[in-house]
Amino acid sequence: MEDTDNRLGRKIETLRTAHHLTAQDLADRCGCDVALINDLESGVAPASLAPLIKLTRALGVRLGTLMDDDESFGPAYISQDQMSEVERVKSLQTASDAGDLSYFSLAAGRPSRHMDPFVITVDPSGETDHELVGHEGEEWLYGMEGCIEIEYGNEVFVLHPGESIYYDSIVPHQVRAHDGQKAKFLACVYTPL
């Protein structure tokens, strides 16, 4: 990845070193492999939401701290023109057995928030194995286009456009494309510090 595209990795490294932690120390704190920390910091690996939430907890910051460009304290206003950019701008991309997910933050620049709202698009990967991951907090999803599946513990929910689901994210879960179709949904994630 080019250096200009690795804003997330630089922020992780800056926060880690500010806490006087080695990559191994941070990996131990958040219960992940040190290779993931190194890959995130170097920009080699795209991050998925669950490991990022574990990293933020270990570093004592909000998820938005890693994803924000600006440190403005005013409202985070997203105009219609900016919303039309959602299709082209990918502020965070992840790849997993859930497919390729692109996150567009709707509150970038608002550092003192307790929720992280995103517009997320999912391109199916074709994978059939599904790894469920839990993390502290709560999530609310609202279907916009296509359908998504939410595997939550032992249950599977299919979310159609205009439908929503709210759940405790401590229960192992995964959000993925349904029936091989691309989908877009609105998500609001709360992670306590």
Tab-separated table of C-alpha atoms in Angstrom:
chain	number	residue	atom	x	y	z
A	1	MET	CA	0.000	0.000	0.000
A	2	GLU	CA	1.233	3.516	-0.662
A	3	ASP	CA	2.105	5.622	2.343
A	4	THR	CA	-0.743	8.062	1.610
A	5	ASP	CA	-3.202	5.186	1.820
A	6	ASN	CA	-1.913	3.909	5.161
A	7	ARG	CA	-3.359	6.558	7.487
A	8	LEU	CA	-4.878	3.824	9.668
A	9	GLY	CA	-1.559	1.993	10.084
A	10	ARG	CA	0.279	5.192	11.003
A	11	LYS	CA	-2.342	6.028	13.634
A	12	ILE	CA	-2.097	2.562	15.184
A	13	GLU	CA	1.697	2.804	15.320
A	14	THR	CA	1.588	6.341	16.751
A	15	LEU	CA	-0.846	5.328	19.501
A	16	ARG	CA	1.102	2.155	20.267
A	17	THR	CA	4.413	3.982	20.613
A	18	ALA	CA	2.765	6.767	22.652
A	19	HIS	CA	1.775	4.055	25.138
A	20	HIS	CA	5.374	2.711	25.087
A	21	LEU	CA	4.168	-0.630	23.749
A	22	THR	CA	5.916	-2.984	21.376
A	23	ALA	CA	3.863	-4.651	18.656
A	24	GLN	CA	3.972	-7.834	20.760
A	25	ASP	CA	2.733	-5.947	23.853
A	26	LEU	CA	-0.237	-4.609	21.892
A	27	ALA	CA	-0.971	-8.032	20.402
A	28	ASP	CA	-0.969	-9.532	23.910
A	29	ARG	CA	-3.298	-6.794	25.210
A	30	CYS	CA	-5.869	-7.276	22.471
A	31	GLY	CA	-5.557	-11.050	22.113
A	32	CYS	CA	-4.402	-11.128	18.509
A	33	ASP	CA	-1.332	-12.268	16.625
A	34	VAL	CA	1.638	-9.883	16.445
A	35	ALA	CA	1.718	-10.439	12.676
A	36	LEU	CA	-1.697	-8.739	12.441
A	37	ILE	CA	-0.375	-5.673	14.302
A	38	ASN	CA	2.668	-5.507	12.009
A	39	ASP	CA	0.544	-5.982	8.877
A	40	LEU	CA	-1.932	-3.284	9.952
A	41	GLU	CA	0.818	-0.802	10.763
A	42	SER	CA	2.620	-1.425	7.479
A	43	GLY	CA	-0.594	-1.301	5.453
A	44	VAL	CA	-0.146	-4.846	4.157
A	45	ALA	CA	-3.406	-6.187	5.591
A	46	PRO	CA	-6.834	-4.582	5.414
A	47	ALA	CA	-8.423	-4.472	8.864
A	48	SER	CA	-11.738	-5.924	9.835
A	49	LEU	CA	-13.945	-4.230	12.377
A	50	ALA	CA	-13.621	-6.764	15.233
A	51	PRO	CA	-9.788	-6.598	15.484
A	52	LEU	CA	-9.901	-2.807	15.214
A	53	ILE	CA	-12.338	-2.656	18.117
A	54	LYS	CA	-10.025	-4.885	20.177
A	55	LEU	CA	-7.091	-2.619	19.277
A	56	THR	CA	-8.957	0.516	20.304
A	57	ARG	CA	-9.893	-1.065	23.632
A	58	ALA	CA	-6.264	-2.051	24.241
A	59	LEU	CA	-5.116	1.474	23.354
A	60	GLY	CA	-7.895	3.212	25.317
A	61	VAL	CA	-9.330	5.105	22.329
A	62	ARG	CA	-12.559	5.110	20.332
A	63	LEU	CA	-12.846	3.375	16.982
A	64	GLY	CA	-13.380	6.773	15.364
A	65	THR	CA	-9.970	7.923	16.594
A	66	LEU	CA	-8.337	5.505	14.172
A	67	MET	CA	-10.558	6.432	11.266
A	68	ASP	CA	-10.888	10.222	11.577
A	69	ASP	CA	-8.918	12.727	9.514
A	70	ASP	CA	-9.948	15.851	11.360
A	71	GLU	CA	-10.175	16.781	15.007
A	72	SER	CA	-13.019	19.308	14.762
A	73	PHE	CA	-15.361	19.556	17.743
A	74	GLY	CA	-18.353	20.862	15.799
A	75	PRO	CA	-21.060	18.753	14.216
A	76	ALA	CA	-20.071	16.181	11.608
A	77	TYR	CA	-22.171	17.255	8.632
A	78	ILE	CA	-22.257	15.062	5.507
A	79	SER	CA	-23.750	16.797	2.460
A	80	GLN	CA	-25.601	15.098	-0.423
A	81	ASP	CA	-22.494	15.521	-2.578
A	82	GLN	CA	-20.387	13.759	0.051
A	83	MET	CA	-22.973	10.972	0.311
A	84	SER	CA	-22.743	10.428	-3.441
A	85	GLU	CA	-19.015	9.859	-2.917
A	86	VAL	CA	-19.807	6.866	-0.683
A	87	GLU	CA	-19.791	4.615	-3.734
A	88	ARG	CA	-16.299	5.720	-4.740
A	89	VAL	CA	-14.542	6.455	-1.448
A	90	LYS	CA	-13.522	3.598	0.769
A	91	SER	CA	-12.256	4.921	4.063
A	92	LEU	CA	-11.703	1.396	5.379
A	93	GLN	CA	-11.725	-1.814	3.378
A	94	THR	CA	-11.771	-5.272	4.881
A	95	ALA	CA	-11.669	-8.709	3.367
A	96	SER	CA	-12.855	-11.785	5.203
A	97	ASP	CA	-15.040	-14.804	4.666
A	98	ALA	CA	-17.911	-12.301	4.885
A	99	GLY	CA	-16.791	-10.777	1.575
A	100	ASP	CA	-15.213	-7.437	0.785
A	101	LEU	CA	-16.603	-4.693	3.015
A	102	SER	CA	-16.130	-0.963	2.428
A	103	TYR	CA	-16.815	1.413	5.319
A	104	PHE	CA	-17.614	5.111	4.871
A	105	SER	CA	-17.637	6.982	8.175
A	106	LEU	CA	-20.553	9.369	8.609
A	107	ALA	CA	-18.980	11.073	11.625
A	108	ALA	CA	-15.365	11.549	10.585
A	109	GLY	CA	-13.962	14.624	12.271
A	110	ARG	CA	-16.136	14.319	15.364
A	111	PRO	CA	-13.693	13.065	18.025
A	112	SER	CA	-15.958	13.343	21.080
A	113	ARG	CA	-18.626	10.875	20.008
A	114	HIS	CA	-19.908	7.698	21.589
A	115	MET	CA	-21.240	6.095	18.394
A	116	ASP	CA	-19.598	5.369	15.043
A	117	PRO	CA	-22.059	5.521	12.115
A	118	PHE	CA	-21.026	4.016	8.754
A	119	VAL	CA	-22.434	3.282	5.331
A	120	ILE	CA	-21.081	-0.175	4.511
A	121	THR	CA	-21.129	-1.982	1.174
A	122	VAL	CA	-20.607	-5.742	0.962
A	123	ASP	CA	-19.350	-7.590	-2.091
A	124	PRO	CA	-19.777	-11.348	-1.594
A	125	SER	CA	-16.643	-13.479	-1.487
A	126	GLY	CA	-18.179	-16.850	-2.303
A	127	GLU	CA	-16.749	-18.339	0.892
A	128	THR	CA	-18.925	-20.811	2.737
A	129	ASP	CA	-17.081	-20.951	6.074
A	130	HIS	CA	-18.045	-18.187	8.468
A	131	GLU	CA	-15.960	-17.091	11.456
A	132	LEU	CA	-18.046	-15.433	14.139
A	133	VAL	CA	-16.362	-12.761	16.258
A	134	GLY	CA	-17.650	-10.946	19.321
A	135	HIS	CA	-16.508	-7.672	20.852
A	136	GLU	CA	-17.793	-5.305	23.514
A	137	GLY	CA	-20.544	-2.914	22.563
A	138	GLU	CA	-23.735	-2.746	20.533
A	139	GLU	CA	-24.553	-2.511	16.823
A	140	TRP	CA	-27.546	-1.266	14.856
A	141	LEU	CA	-27.886	-2.089	11.147
A	142	TYR	CA	-30.395	-0.760	8.610
A	143	GLY	CA	-30.714	-2.331	5.152
A	144	MET	CA	-30.450	0.077	2.217
A	145	GLU	CA	-29.812	-2.042	-0.920
A	146	GLY	CA	-29.671	-5.799	-1.453
A	147	CYS	CA	-29.871	-8.209	1.468
A	148	ILE	CA	-27.379	-9.052	4.169
A	149	GLU	CA	-27.187	-11.982	6.567
A	150	ILE	CA	-26.412	-11.503	10.201
A	151	GLU	CA	-25.259	-14.704	11.876
A	152	TYR	CA	-25.698	-14.022	15.576
A	153	GLY	CA	-24.805	-16.871	17.905
A	154	ASN	CA	-26.913	-19.807	16.701
A	155	GLU	CA	-29.369	-17.699	14.681
A	156	VAL	CA	-29.260	-16.253	11.166
A	157	PHE	CA	-31.249	-13.152	10.231
A	158	VAL	CA	-31.750	-11.841	6.693
A	159	LEU	CA	-32.003	-8.064	6.558
A	160	HIS	CA	-33.869	-6.615	3.553
A	161	PRO	CA	-33.935	-2.936	2.512
A	162	GLY	CA	-35.944	-0.918	5.021
A	163	GLU	CA	-35.420	-3.437	7.848
A	164	SER	CA	-33.160	-3.058	10.868
A	165	ILE	CA	-31.573	-5.113	13.622
A	166	TYR	CA	-30.026	-4.069	16.942
A	167	TYR	CA	-27.865	-6.441	18.980
A	168	ASP	CA	-25.233	-6.779	21.677
A	169	SER	CA	-21.994	-7.332	19.805
A	170	ILE	CA	-20.402	-9.349	22.619
A	171	VAL	CA	-22.278	-12.349	21.180
A	172	PRO	CA	-20.154	-13.853	18.367
A	173	HIS	CA	-21.558	-12.642	15.055
A	174	GLN	CA	-20.808	-11.929	11.416
A	175	VAL	CA	-22.435	-9.700	8.807
A	176	ARG	CA	-22.167	-10.884	5.200
A	177	ALA	CA	-23.788	-10.730	1.777
A	178	HIS	CA	-26.939	-12.831	1.301
A	179	ASP	CA	-27.309	-15.196	-1.687
A	180	GLY	CA	-24.226	-13.847	-3.435
A	181	GLN	CA	-25.633	-10.354	-3.956
A	182	LYS	CA	-23.962	-7.014	-3.315
A	183	ALA	CA	-25.591	-5.045	-0.508
A	184	LYS	CA	-25.378	-1.691	1.231
A	185	PHE	CA	-26.460	-0.897	4.766
A	186	LEU	CA	-26.231	1.760	7.427
A	187	ALA	CA	-24.502	0.700	10.647
A	188	CYS	CA	-24.047	2.415	13.970
A	189	VAL	CA	-21.470	0.832	16.285
A	190	TYR	CA	-21.103	1.662	19.955
A	191	THR	CA	-17.994	0.491	21.777
A	192	PRO	CA	-17.537	1.500	25.409
A	193	LEU	CA	-14.112	2.660	26.560
